Coordinates of C-alpha atoms in Angstrom, one line a residue:
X87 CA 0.0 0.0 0.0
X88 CA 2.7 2.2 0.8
X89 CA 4.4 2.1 -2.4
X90 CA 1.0 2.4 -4.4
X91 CA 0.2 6.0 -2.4
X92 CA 4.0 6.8 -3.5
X93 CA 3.7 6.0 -6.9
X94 CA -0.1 8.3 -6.5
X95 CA 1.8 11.2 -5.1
X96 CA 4.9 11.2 -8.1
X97 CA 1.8 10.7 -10.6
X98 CA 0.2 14.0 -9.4
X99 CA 3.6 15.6 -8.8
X100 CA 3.8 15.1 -12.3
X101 CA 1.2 16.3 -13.3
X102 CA 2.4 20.0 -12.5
X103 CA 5.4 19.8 -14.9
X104 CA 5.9 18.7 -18.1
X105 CA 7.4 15.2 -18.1
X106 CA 8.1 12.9 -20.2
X107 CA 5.1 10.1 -19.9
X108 CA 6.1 7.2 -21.7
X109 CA 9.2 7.2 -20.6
X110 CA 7.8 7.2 -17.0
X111 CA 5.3 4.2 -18.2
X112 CA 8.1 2.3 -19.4
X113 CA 9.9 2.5 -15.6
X114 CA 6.5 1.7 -14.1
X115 CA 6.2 -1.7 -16.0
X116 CA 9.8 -2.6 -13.8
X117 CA 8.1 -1.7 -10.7
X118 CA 5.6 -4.4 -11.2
X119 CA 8.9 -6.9 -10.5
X120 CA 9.8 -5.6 -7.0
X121 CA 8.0 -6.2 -3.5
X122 CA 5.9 -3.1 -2.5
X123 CA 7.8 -3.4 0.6
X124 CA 11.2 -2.8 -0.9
X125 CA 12.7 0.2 0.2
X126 CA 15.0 0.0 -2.9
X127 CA 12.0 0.3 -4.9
X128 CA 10.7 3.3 -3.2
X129 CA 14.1 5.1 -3.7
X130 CA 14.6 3.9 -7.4
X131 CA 10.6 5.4 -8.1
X132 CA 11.9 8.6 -6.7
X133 CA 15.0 8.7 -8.8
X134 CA 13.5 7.9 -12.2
X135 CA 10.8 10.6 -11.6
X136 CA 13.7 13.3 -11.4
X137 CA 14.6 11.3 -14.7
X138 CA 11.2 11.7 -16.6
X139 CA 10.4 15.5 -15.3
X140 CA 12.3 17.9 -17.9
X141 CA 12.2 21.7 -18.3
X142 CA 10.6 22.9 -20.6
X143 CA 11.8 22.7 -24.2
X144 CA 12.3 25.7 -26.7
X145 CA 9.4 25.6 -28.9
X146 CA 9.8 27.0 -32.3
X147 CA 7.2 29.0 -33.7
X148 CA 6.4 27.9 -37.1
X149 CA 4.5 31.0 -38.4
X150 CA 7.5 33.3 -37.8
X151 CA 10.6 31.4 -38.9
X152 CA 13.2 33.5 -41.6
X153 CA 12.0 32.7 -44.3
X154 CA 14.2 35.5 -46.4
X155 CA 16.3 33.5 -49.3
X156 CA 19.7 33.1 -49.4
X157 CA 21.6 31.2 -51.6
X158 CA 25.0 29.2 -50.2
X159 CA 27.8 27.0 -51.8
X160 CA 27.8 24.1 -49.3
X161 CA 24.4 22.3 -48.1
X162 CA 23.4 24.2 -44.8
X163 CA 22.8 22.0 -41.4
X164 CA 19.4 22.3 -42.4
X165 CA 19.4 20.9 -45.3
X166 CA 21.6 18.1 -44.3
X167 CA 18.8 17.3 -41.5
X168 CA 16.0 17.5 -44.3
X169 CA 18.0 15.2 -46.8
X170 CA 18.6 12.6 -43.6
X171 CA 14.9 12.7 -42.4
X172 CA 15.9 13.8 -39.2
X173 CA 13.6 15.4 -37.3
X174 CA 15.7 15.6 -34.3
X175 CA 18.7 17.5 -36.1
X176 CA 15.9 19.7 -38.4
X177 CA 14.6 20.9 -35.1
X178 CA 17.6 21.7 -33.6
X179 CA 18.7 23.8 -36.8
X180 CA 16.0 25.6 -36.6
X181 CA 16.3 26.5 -33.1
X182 CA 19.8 27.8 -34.1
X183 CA 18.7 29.9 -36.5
X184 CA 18.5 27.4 -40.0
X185 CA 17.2 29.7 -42.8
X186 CA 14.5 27.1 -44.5
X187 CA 14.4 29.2 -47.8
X188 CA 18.7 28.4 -48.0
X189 CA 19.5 26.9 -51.1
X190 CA 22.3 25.8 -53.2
X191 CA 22.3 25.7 -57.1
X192 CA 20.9 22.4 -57.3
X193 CA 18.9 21.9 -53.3
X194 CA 16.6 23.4 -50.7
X195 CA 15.9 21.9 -47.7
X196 CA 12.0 21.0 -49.0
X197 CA 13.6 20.0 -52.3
X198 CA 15.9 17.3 -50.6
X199 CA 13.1 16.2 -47.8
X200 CA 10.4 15.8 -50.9
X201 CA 12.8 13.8 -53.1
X202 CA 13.8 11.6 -50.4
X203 CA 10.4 10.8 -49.5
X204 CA 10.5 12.4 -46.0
X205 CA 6.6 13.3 -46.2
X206 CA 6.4 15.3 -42.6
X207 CA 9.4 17.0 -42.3
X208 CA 8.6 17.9 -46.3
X209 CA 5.2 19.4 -45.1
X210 CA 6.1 20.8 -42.4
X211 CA 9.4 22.5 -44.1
X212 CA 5.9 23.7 -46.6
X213 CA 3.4 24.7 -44.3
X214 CA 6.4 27.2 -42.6
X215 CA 7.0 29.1 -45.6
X216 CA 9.5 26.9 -47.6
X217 CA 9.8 27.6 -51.4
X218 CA 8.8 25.2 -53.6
X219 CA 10.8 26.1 -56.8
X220 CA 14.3 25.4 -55.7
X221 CA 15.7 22.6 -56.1
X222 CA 13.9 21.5 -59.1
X223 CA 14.4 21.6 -62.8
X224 CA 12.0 23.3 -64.9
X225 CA 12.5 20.8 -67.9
X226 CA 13.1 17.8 -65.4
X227 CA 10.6 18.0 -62.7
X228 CA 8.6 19.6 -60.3
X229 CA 7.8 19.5 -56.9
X230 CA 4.3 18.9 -57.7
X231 CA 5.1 15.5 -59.8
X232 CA 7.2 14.4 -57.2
X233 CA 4.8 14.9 -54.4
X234 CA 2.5 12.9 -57.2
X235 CA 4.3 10.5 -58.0
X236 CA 4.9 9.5 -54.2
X237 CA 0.7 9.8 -53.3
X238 CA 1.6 12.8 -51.0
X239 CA -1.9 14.3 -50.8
X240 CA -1.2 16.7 -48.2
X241 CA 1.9 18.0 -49.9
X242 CA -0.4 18.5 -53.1
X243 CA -3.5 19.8 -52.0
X244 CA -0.7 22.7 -50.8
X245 CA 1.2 23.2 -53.7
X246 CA -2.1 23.5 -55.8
X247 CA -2.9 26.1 -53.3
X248 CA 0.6 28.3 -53.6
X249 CA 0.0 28.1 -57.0
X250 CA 2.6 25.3 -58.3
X251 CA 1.8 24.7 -62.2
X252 CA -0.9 21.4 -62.7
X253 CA 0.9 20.9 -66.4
X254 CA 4.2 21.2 -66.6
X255 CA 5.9 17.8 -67.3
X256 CA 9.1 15.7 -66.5
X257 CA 11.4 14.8 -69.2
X258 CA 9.3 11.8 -70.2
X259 CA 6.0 14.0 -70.6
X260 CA 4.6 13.4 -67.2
X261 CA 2.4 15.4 -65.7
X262 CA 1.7 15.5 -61.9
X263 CA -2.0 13.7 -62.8
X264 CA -0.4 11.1 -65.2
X265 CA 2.6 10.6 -62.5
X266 CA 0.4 9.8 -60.1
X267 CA -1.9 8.1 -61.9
X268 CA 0.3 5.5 -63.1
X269 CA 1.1 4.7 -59.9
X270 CA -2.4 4.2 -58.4
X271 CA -2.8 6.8 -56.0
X272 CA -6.7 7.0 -56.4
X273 CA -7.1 9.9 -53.8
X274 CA -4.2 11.7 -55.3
X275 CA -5.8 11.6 -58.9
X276 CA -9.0 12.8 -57.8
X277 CA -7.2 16.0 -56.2
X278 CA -5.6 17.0 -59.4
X279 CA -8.9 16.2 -61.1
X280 CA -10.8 18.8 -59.1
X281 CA -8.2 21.3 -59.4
X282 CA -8.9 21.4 -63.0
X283 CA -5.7 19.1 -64.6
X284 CA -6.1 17.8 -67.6
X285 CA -6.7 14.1 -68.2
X286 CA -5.7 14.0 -71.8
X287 CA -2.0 14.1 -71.9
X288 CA 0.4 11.8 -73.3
X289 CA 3.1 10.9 -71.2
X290 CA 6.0 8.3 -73.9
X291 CA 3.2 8.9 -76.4
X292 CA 0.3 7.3 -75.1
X293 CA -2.7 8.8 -73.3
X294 CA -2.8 8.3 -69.3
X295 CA -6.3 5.8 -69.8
X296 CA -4.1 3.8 -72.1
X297 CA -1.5 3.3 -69.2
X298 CA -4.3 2.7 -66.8
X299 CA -5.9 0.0 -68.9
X300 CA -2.8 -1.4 -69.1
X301 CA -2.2 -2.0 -65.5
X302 CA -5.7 -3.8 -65.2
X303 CA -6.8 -0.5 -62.7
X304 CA -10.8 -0.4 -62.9
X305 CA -11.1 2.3 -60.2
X306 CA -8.8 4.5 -62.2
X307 CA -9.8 3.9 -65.0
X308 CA -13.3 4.7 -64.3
X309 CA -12.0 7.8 -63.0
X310 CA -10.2 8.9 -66.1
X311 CA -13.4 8.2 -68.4
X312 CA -15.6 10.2 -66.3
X313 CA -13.5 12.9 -65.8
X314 CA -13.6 13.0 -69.8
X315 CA -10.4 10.9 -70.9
X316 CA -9.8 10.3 -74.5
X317 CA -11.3 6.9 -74.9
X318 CA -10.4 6.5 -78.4
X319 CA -7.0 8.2 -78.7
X320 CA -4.4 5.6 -80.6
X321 CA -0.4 6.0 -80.2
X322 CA 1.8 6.0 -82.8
X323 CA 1.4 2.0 -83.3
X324 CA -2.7 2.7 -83.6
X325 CA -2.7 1.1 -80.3
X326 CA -6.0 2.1 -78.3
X327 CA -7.0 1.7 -74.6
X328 CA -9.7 -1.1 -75.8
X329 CA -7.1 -2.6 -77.8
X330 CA -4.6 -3.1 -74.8
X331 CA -7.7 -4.1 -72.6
X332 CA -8.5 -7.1 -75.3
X333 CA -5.2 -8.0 -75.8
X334 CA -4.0 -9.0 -72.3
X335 CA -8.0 -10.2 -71.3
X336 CA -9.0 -7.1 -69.4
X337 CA -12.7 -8.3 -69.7
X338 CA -14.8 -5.8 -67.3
X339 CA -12.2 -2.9 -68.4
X340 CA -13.1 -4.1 -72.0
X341 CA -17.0 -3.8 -71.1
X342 CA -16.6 -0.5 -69.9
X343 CA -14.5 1.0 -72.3
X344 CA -17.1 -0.2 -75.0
X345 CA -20.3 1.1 -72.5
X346 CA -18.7 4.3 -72.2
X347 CA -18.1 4.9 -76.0
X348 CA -14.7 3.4 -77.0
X349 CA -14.5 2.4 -81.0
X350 CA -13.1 -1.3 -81.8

């Protein structure tokens, strides 16, 4: 009983600083091992609470970070932490005064997050007032495709919103809808839908339905036909999208191509 009412008092002790909780729960679960008797326990409760109770942390305020640019020759510590995923390191460059608009001639520090597939630190690098242009070539690729191609919703919906271009395309004639697309990101594709991108572009010179159909995707493809997709647009090889759906025995994609209008 006595070292339940201790373990009740450090609890509510506790409660009146900020402390690190799991931590604590993670020490608790030892406890369970020792006799509530144990006067050993009592004094080892006692020094893991000093342990889990911290001082308060700097918190950084998001909304009013430096966001001036400033280009540099060497990757800053920021960027380094962004490339890496850390948060840990991103957080402390921050807090010593990390410019998140700092880029070199080929990377920013949402540039290297986003093409390393580091989704939070990339929106939350975005949502602080990181630039979106640097780091990416105009006649390679775009932040939007990337975040596209990877099914980042969150990290679309707030490009779109800054204003980052719907069609501009990759090397290969991808745009951020066919990127994404190809790669099945169903929620994705109906973002860039509503935001007005077109569905009839022709990424290695066939149409974005034709890739679908070719990957056997109904729910895609569905998407594509009534958003108003080309259904009878042939490639160079007069290839169609009923043609590929008959070839490889795509039977319900080759009823609904037909239904919807597609010409044999």
């Amino acid at each position: 009983m006595a070292f339940l009412k201790i373990q009740d008092n450090l609890l509510a002790i506790m409660q009146k600083k900020q402390t690190n909780y799991p931590l604590f729960i993670q020490f608790q679960r030892v406890f369970s091992s020792f006799k509530p008797n144990s006067i050993f326990s009592i004094s080892l409760m006692v020094f893991i609470l000093a342990s889990c109770v911290h001082y308060d942390e700097k918190r950084i305020d998001l909304k009013n970070l430096d966001t001036s640019s400033q280009e540099t020759t060497d990757k800053t510590d920021l960027m380094k932490a962004a490339e890496a995923g850390d948060s840990g390191l991103l957080k402390l460059a921050l807090e010593q005064g990390g410019k998140i608009n700092a880029f070199t001639s080929q990377d920013s520090a949402f540039s290297l997050a986003l093409k390393n597939g580091h989704e939070a630190i990339s929106r939350i690098l975005l949502s602080a007032g990181s630039d979106w242009e640097p780091g990416f070539s105009a006649d390679q690729t775009s932040a939007l495709i990337v975040a596209a191609d990877l099914g980042f919703d969150d990290i679309v919906k707030l490009l779109i919103v800054k204003g980052a271009p719907l069609e501009q395309v990759d090397e290969n004639g991808y745009t951020a809808l066919a990127k994404c697309a190809k790669n099945g990101h169903l929620t994705t594709l109906k973002i860039l839908i509503n935001a007005g991108a077109k569905v009839n572009v022709q990424p290695e010179g066939r149409s974005v339905l034709m890739h679908i159909v070719e990957k056997n995707n109904m729910l895609l493809s569905q998407l594509l036909i009534a958003a108003g997709a080309d259904l009878n647009f042939s490639d160079n090889e007069g290839d169609t999208a009923l043609k590929i759906a008959r070839r490889n025995g795509f039977f319900d994609l080759d009823l609904m191509l037909v239904q919807a209008g597609a010409q044999p």
